[in-house]
Amino acid sequence: MRSVSKQQLVNGVSGRLEMQKNDVEKVLNAIIDELKDCFRKGERVEIHNFGTFLPQRKKARMVTVPSTKEKHLIKARTILKFKTSKYMTIYEDKK
């Protein structure tokens, strides 16, 4: 499995839509910024036929480092879970 960079996404979208790469990059940055704003507010983001981003609050907790036996506080934080839409399921052909 390989990773796809933001620039590769920009290149692909600009080719499909015959738009300038810098315009596509501005749109992609605006989408990412809007998603971040929603996540900061704790809102769930659902993109039809793609999936749902679910913010999940994690409580602060104390942990012990096994090698040093030191205790550290992990601060409360919000993580994101992503659940794909059934339309994004990719089935591989068995031959």
C-alpha angles and dihedrals in degrees: 000000000000132000123241118217127219089250091054089052090050091050093049095048093045089053093049095046098033090233130141112270093233091055091050090048091053090052092047091049090049091051092049091048091050091050090050091052091052092048092049088055090050093245124153114236118210120187111190114240090007112062149265130277111211119193111216123194117223119200123232113263143176119244132186121222104228097213097049101022088226118148120229132185117231107204124231111270144166120242129189126236120194124208115189123225117248086244090064094058110119117206119200119221113243112217 
